[in-house]
GROMACS .gro file of C-alpha atoms in nm:
model
  260
    1ILE     CA    1   0.000   0.000   0.000
    2TYR     CA    2   0.132   0.343  -0.099
    3THR     CA    3   0.007   0.641   0.103
    4ILE     CA    4   0.046   0.987  -0.048
    5ASP     CA    5  -0.053   1.316   0.114
    6LEU     CA    6  -0.206   1.554  -0.138
    7SER     CA    7  -0.252   1.929  -0.124
    8GLU     CA    8  -0.581   2.089  -0.023
    9GLY     CA    9  -0.653   1.839   0.255
   10LEU     CA   10  -0.657   1.518   0.054
   11LEU     CA   11  -0.509   1.175   0.115
   12LEU     CA   12  -0.442   0.924  -0.162
   13ILE     CA   13  -0.397   0.553  -0.088
   14VAL     CA   14  -0.285   0.326  -0.373
   15LYS     CA   15  -0.309  -0.049  -0.321
   16ALA     CA   16  -0.090  -0.301  -0.500
   17SER     CA   17  -0.408  -0.430  -0.664
   18GLY     CA   18  -0.437  -0.098  -0.848
   19GLU     CA   19  -0.726   0.035  -0.640
   20VAL     CA   20  -0.690   0.405  -0.561
   21LEU     CA   21  -0.878   0.554  -0.266
   22ARG     CA   22  -0.914   0.926  -0.212
   23PHE     CA   23  -0.999   1.065   0.132
   24SER     CA   24  -1.069   1.412   0.263
   25LEU     CA   25  -0.871   1.532   0.564
   26PRO     CA   26  -0.888   1.558   0.860
   27ASP     CA   27  -1.209   1.353   0.893
   28ILE     CA   28  -1.080   1.066   0.667
   29THR     CA   29  -1.400   1.051   0.461
   30LEU     CA   30  -1.388   0.841   0.143
   31ILE     CA   31  -1.466   1.074  -0.149
   32GLY     CA   32  -1.350   0.872  -0.448
   33LYS     CA   33  -1.244   0.526  -0.560
   34PHE     CA   34  -1.064   0.451  -0.887
   35GLN     CA   35  -0.896   0.154  -1.052
   36ILE     CA   36  -0.558   0.161  -1.227
   37LYS     CA   37  -0.336  -0.121  -1.347
   38PRO     CA   38  -0.278  -0.394  -1.083
   39ASP     CA   39   0.036  -0.568  -0.948
   40LEU     CA   40   0.204  -0.238  -0.870
   41TRP     CA   41   0.571  -0.230  -0.774
   42ILE     CA   42   0.650   0.144  -0.770
   43VAL     CA   43   0.411   0.439  -0.733
   44LYS     CA   44   0.531   0.802  -0.733
   45ILE     CA   45   0.357   1.139  -0.756
   46ASN     CA   46   0.484   1.466  -0.901
   47CYS     CA   47   0.571   1.781  -0.706
   48ASP     CA   48   0.231   1.953  -0.741
   49TYR     CA   49   0.024   1.635  -0.694
   50THR     CA   50  -0.133   1.644  -1.041
   51ARG     CA   51   0.023   1.330  -1.197
   52LEU     CA   52   0.086   0.977  -1.078
   53ALA     CA   53   0.347   0.738  -1.222
   54SER     CA   54   0.339   0.364  -1.168
   55ILE     CA   55   0.549   0.061  -1.258
   56ASP     CA   56   0.397  -0.285  -1.223
   57LYS     CA   57   0.583  -0.605  -1.141
   58SER     CA   58   0.628  -0.678  -1.515
   59GLY     CA   59   0.803  -0.345  -1.576
   60ASN     CA   60   0.512  -0.173  -1.749
   61PHE     CA   61   0.525   0.204  -1.692
   62SER     CA   62   0.215   0.424  -1.691
   63VAL     CA   63   0.133   0.787  -1.611
   64TYR     CA   64  -0.204   0.909  -1.480
   65ASP     CA   65  -0.341   1.261  -1.465
   66ILE     CA   66  -0.513   1.322  -1.132
   67MET     CA   67  -0.838   1.496  -1.214
   68LYS     CA   68  -1.095   1.621  -0.965
   69ASP     CA   69  -1.317   1.314  -0.998
   70GLU     CA   70  -1.101   1.061  -1.182
   71LEU     CA   71  -0.755   0.933  -1.272
   72LYS     CA   72  -0.696   0.966  -1.645
   73LEU     CA   73  -0.442   0.734  -1.811
   74SER     CA   74  -0.187   0.917  -2.024
   75ALA     CA   75  -0.108   0.790  -2.373
   76PHE     CA   76   0.261   0.757  -2.281
   77GLU     CA   77   0.352   0.402  -2.176
   78LYS     CA   78   0.674   0.199  -2.177
   79LYS     CA   79   0.785  -0.156  -2.102
   80ASP     CA   80   1.088  -0.294  -1.918
   81VAL     CA   81   1.106   0.010  -1.687
   82TRP     CA   82   1.254  -0.041  -1.341
   83ASP     CA   83   1.268   0.309  -1.190
   84VAL     CA   84   1.106   0.652  -1.218
   85LYS     CA   85   1.183   0.986  -1.055
   86TRP     CA   86   0.976   1.305  -1.080
   87ALA     CA   87   1.160   1.637  -1.087
   88ASP     CA   88   1.159   1.814  -0.751
   89ASP     CA   89   1.094   2.155  -0.908
   90ASN     CA   90   0.882   2.094  -1.219
   91PRO     CA   91   0.556   1.892  -1.230
   92SER     CA   92   0.589   1.799  -1.600
   93HIS     CA   93   0.943   1.653  -1.588
   94TYR     CA   94   1.031   1.297  -1.494
   95ALA     CA   95   1.311   1.049  -1.562
   96ILE     CA   96   1.276   0.674  -1.616
   97MET     CA   97   1.522   0.388  -1.644
   98GLU     CA   98   1.445   0.134  -1.917
   99LYS     CA   99   1.705  -0.143  -1.898
  100GLN     CA  100   2.032   0.055  -1.937
  101ARG     CA  101   1.871   0.359  -2.097
  102LEU     CA  102   1.784   0.680  -1.915
  103TYR     CA  103   1.493   0.878  -2.062
  104ILE     CA  104   1.425   1.235  -1.948
  105CYS     CA  105   1.067   1.331  -2.033
  106LYS     CA  106   0.868   1.651  -2.036
  107ASP     CA  107   0.492   1.623  -2.080
  108ASP     CA  108   0.544   1.264  -2.198
  109ILE     CA  109   0.790   1.365  -2.472
  110GLY     CA  110   1.131   1.210  -2.410
  111ASP     CA  111   1.480   1.333  -2.495
  112GLU     CA  112   1.718   1.099  -2.670
  113PRO     CA  113   1.807   0.817  -2.428
  114VAL     CA  114   2.138   0.817  -2.243
  115ILE     CA  115   2.314   0.485  -2.188
  116THR     CA  116   2.398   0.443  -1.820
  117GLU     CA  117   2.415   0.177  -1.550
  118GLY     CA  118   2.338   0.432  -1.280
  119TYR     CA  119   2.052   0.448  -1.032
  120ILE     CA  120   1.849   0.771  -1.030
  121CYS     CA  121   1.884   0.953  -0.700
  122GLU     CA  122   1.787   1.314  -0.780
  123PHE     CA  123   1.619   1.524  -1.047
  124LYS     CA  124   1.619   1.901  -1.008
  125GLN     CA  125   1.738   2.216  -1.186
  126LEU     CA  126   1.713   2.023  -1.515
  127PHE     CA  127   1.980   1.772  -1.407
  128VAL     CA  128   1.925   1.402  -1.342
  129ARG     CA  129   2.184   1.268  -1.097
  130CYS     CA  130   2.266   0.897  -1.116
  131VAL     CA  131   2.489   0.692  -0.887
  132LEU     CA  132   2.689   0.397  -1.025
  133LEU     CA  133   2.612   0.167  -0.733
  134ASP     CA  134   2.726  -0.150  -0.910
  135ASP     CA  135   3.073   0.000  -0.957
  136ILE     CA  136   3.085   0.115  -0.595
  137ILE     CA  137   2.998  -0.233  -0.467
  138ARG     CA  138   3.288  -0.382  -0.664
  139LEU     CA  139   3.543  -0.146  -0.504
  140PRO     CA  140   3.787  -0.284  -0.243
  141ASP     CA  141   3.705  -0.196   0.116
  142GLY     CA  142   3.819   0.151   0.217
  143VAL     CA  143   3.861   0.275  -0.142
  144LEU     CA  144   3.588   0.519  -0.229
  145ASN     CA  145   3.582   0.856  -0.403
  146VAL     CA  146   3.211   0.920  -0.443
  147SER     CA  147   3.252   1.194  -0.703
  148ASN     CA  148   3.398   0.942  -0.948
  149TYR     CA  149   3.076   0.740  -0.938
  150ILE     CA  150   2.820   1.017  -0.980
  151GLN     CA  151   2.681   1.094  -1.325
  152ASP     CA  152   2.489   1.416  -1.398
  153VAL     CA  153   2.275   1.420  -1.712
  154ALA     CA  154   2.135   1.751  -1.836
  155THR     CA  155   1.799   1.784  -2.009
  156LYS     CA  156   1.781   1.886  -2.373
  157SER     CA  157   1.632   2.226  -2.285
  158LEU     CA  158   1.918   2.302  -2.044
  159LYS     CA  159   2.186   2.211  -2.297
  160GLU     CA  160   2.024   2.417  -2.572
  161ALA     CA  161   1.969   2.718  -2.343
  162GLN     CA  162   2.330   2.706  -2.222
  163GLU     CA  163   2.450   2.695  -2.582
  164ILE     CA  164   2.246   3.003  -2.679
  165ILE     CA  165   2.345   3.194  -2.364
  166GLY     CA  166   2.709   3.100  -2.424
  167LYS     CA  167   2.691   3.278  -2.760
  168THR     CA  168   2.579   3.592  -2.568
  169ASN     CA  169   2.264   3.607  -2.778
  170LEU     CA  170   2.052   3.710  -2.481
  171ASN     CA  171   1.739   3.816  -2.670
  172GLU     CA  172   1.733   3.483  -2.854
  173ALA     CA  173   1.791   3.305  -2.522
  174PHE     CA  174   1.497   3.495  -2.369
  175ASP     CA  175   1.269   3.381  -2.653
  176TYR     CA  176   1.388   3.021  -2.619
  177ILE     CA  177   1.333   3.011  -2.242
  178SER     CA  178   0.992   3.174  -2.281
  179ALA     CA  179   0.898   2.875  -2.497
  180ASN     CA  180   1.063   2.630  -2.252
  181PRO     CA  181   1.019   2.801  -1.913
  182HIS     CA  182   1.194   2.680  -1.600
  183PRO     CA  183   1.318   2.879  -1.296
  184HIS     CA  184   1.672   2.745  -1.338
  185LEU     CA  185   1.689   2.865  -1.701
  186TRP     CA  186   1.562   3.210  -1.601
  187LYS     CA  187   1.828   3.219  -1.327
  188LEU     CA  188   2.106   3.133  -1.575
  189LEU     CA  189   1.988   3.406  -1.812
  190SER     CA  190   1.955   3.664  -1.535
  191GLU     CA  191   2.314   3.601  -1.422
  192LYS     CA  192   2.451   3.627  -1.776
  193SER     CA  193   2.248   3.941  -1.842
  194LEU     CA  194   2.392   4.106  -1.531
  195GLU     CA  195   2.748   4.017  -1.628
  196GLU     CA  196   2.692   4.156  -1.979
  197LEU     CA  197   2.521   4.470  -1.838
  198ASN     CA  198   2.212   4.398  -2.048
  199PHE     CA  199   1.967   4.570  -1.817
  200VAL     CA  200   1.661   4.518  -2.039
  201VAL     CA  201   1.689   4.138  -2.046
  202ALA     CA  202   1.802   4.125  -1.682
  203GLU     CA  203   1.494   4.316  -1.569
  204LYS     CA  204   1.260   4.085  -1.764
  205THR     CA  205   1.422   3.774  -1.617
  206PHE     CA  206   1.408   3.910  -1.261
  207LEU     CA  207   1.037   3.980  -1.313
  208LYS     CA  208   0.989   3.620  -1.429
  209LEU     CA  209   1.161   3.503  -1.109
  210ASP     CA  210   0.984   3.754  -0.878
  211ASN     CA  211   1.335   3.851  -0.769
  212TYR     CA  212   1.292   4.183  -0.587
  213ALA     CA  213   1.657   4.195  -0.477
  214GLY     CA  214   1.765   4.159  -0.840
  215LEU     CA  215   1.546   4.451  -0.946
  216GLN     CA  216   1.694   4.663  -0.669
  217ILE     CA  217   2.054   4.587  -0.773
  218LEU     CA  218   1.962   4.682  -1.131
  219LYS     CA  219   1.851   5.025  -1.012
  220LYS     CA  220   2.174   5.067  -0.820
  221MET     CA  221   2.388   4.960  -1.117
  222GLN     CA  222   2.209   5.194  -1.357
  223SER     CA  223   2.273   5.486  -1.120
  224LEU     CA  224   2.652   5.434  -1.146
  225ASP     CA  225   2.850   5.640  -1.397
  226ASP     CA  226   3.118   5.377  -1.475
  227LYS     CA  227   3.075   5.042  -1.651
  228GLN     CA  228   3.356   4.887  -1.448
  229LYS     CA  229   3.175   4.977  -1.127
  230GLN     CA  230   2.857   4.832  -1.274
  231LYS     CA  231   3.036   4.506  -1.354
  232ALA     CA  232   3.182   4.491  -1.004
  233GLU     CA  233   2.835   4.538  -0.852
  234ALA     CA  234   2.704   4.257  -1.074
  235PHE     CA  235   2.982   4.020  -0.967
  236ALA     CA  236   2.928   4.105  -0.600
  237PHE     CA  237   2.554   4.037  -0.631
  238LEU     CA  238   2.636   3.698  -0.788
  239ASN     CA  239   2.875   3.616  -0.499
  240LYS     CA  240   3.178   3.638  -0.730
  241PHE     CA  241   3.369   3.854  -0.485
  242ASP     CA  242   3.718   3.782  -0.620
  243GLU     CA  243   3.619   3.910  -0.965
  244ALA     CA  244   3.455   4.219  -0.814
  245GLU     CA  245   3.763   4.290  -0.600
  246ALA     CA  246   3.991   4.257  -0.904
  247ILE     CA  247   3.786   4.522  -1.089
  248TYR     CA  248   3.794   4.764  -0.796
  249LYS     CA  249   4.172   4.725  -0.767
  250LYS     CA  250   4.212   4.777  -1.143
  251ILE     CA  251   4.031   5.112  -1.130
  252GLY     CA  252   4.213   5.216  -0.812
  253ARG     CA  253   3.912   5.193  -0.581
  254LYS     CA  254   4.034   4.974  -0.297
  255ASP     CA  255   3.793   5.163  -0.072
  256LEU     CA  256   3.500   5.013  -0.263
  257ALA     CA  257   3.656   4.667  -0.235
  258ILE     CA  258   3.685   4.710   0.141
  259SER     CA  259   3.329   4.840   0.159
  260MET     CA  260   3.209   4.536  -0.035
   0.00000   0.00000   0.00000
């Protein structure tokens, strides 16, 4: 039996038989009963409690949309799946392991699979982190450098956004992220916009993130009469204090470095 607390005072209980019971809290009143595929092995729910993923004992993977009065089966299904992990920060992203292939999916559309023997342990900020447990088990006792056995796999949208941002085409990057929104992508663009002193794009990204502190630093930077000082303020805001200090020393303003 899998017990899942839902938002808005709801409790979801999923039995291995595939029966799903929905209760209202705190009085534990049964308000709905649904049937999904039986012989369940793994059941997981996404971060905003709107979708349910299940794997049965035969490795058949299914996704259900949790409606108000029903569970609706998604058209996306796979076989030979042995693990699934929803993203911690995006309700439409999840990663599944099919044999030795890792699929990262958004709204049931998967990126190209990545060959790995890792076990999924984390999915956030558009990175899936896998741990190569089989390799760790084979190590001699006392020999372990964990970082050598961790594999981070980026989503397609993150790789494409980083490529566009790396070309310093910030307006194009803004359009791309608008079509593929995610807080981590907006954060990357806001940081690059600050470093490049592109105040127009930086302001739009801070508004997307509801970042009041970022909007305040923009006002402060625009009030300065020197681009080097503006760059130093940007680096300081991004916690790159060594870079900011180097700029202040270069322009002969050690007093500002000390003040920082």
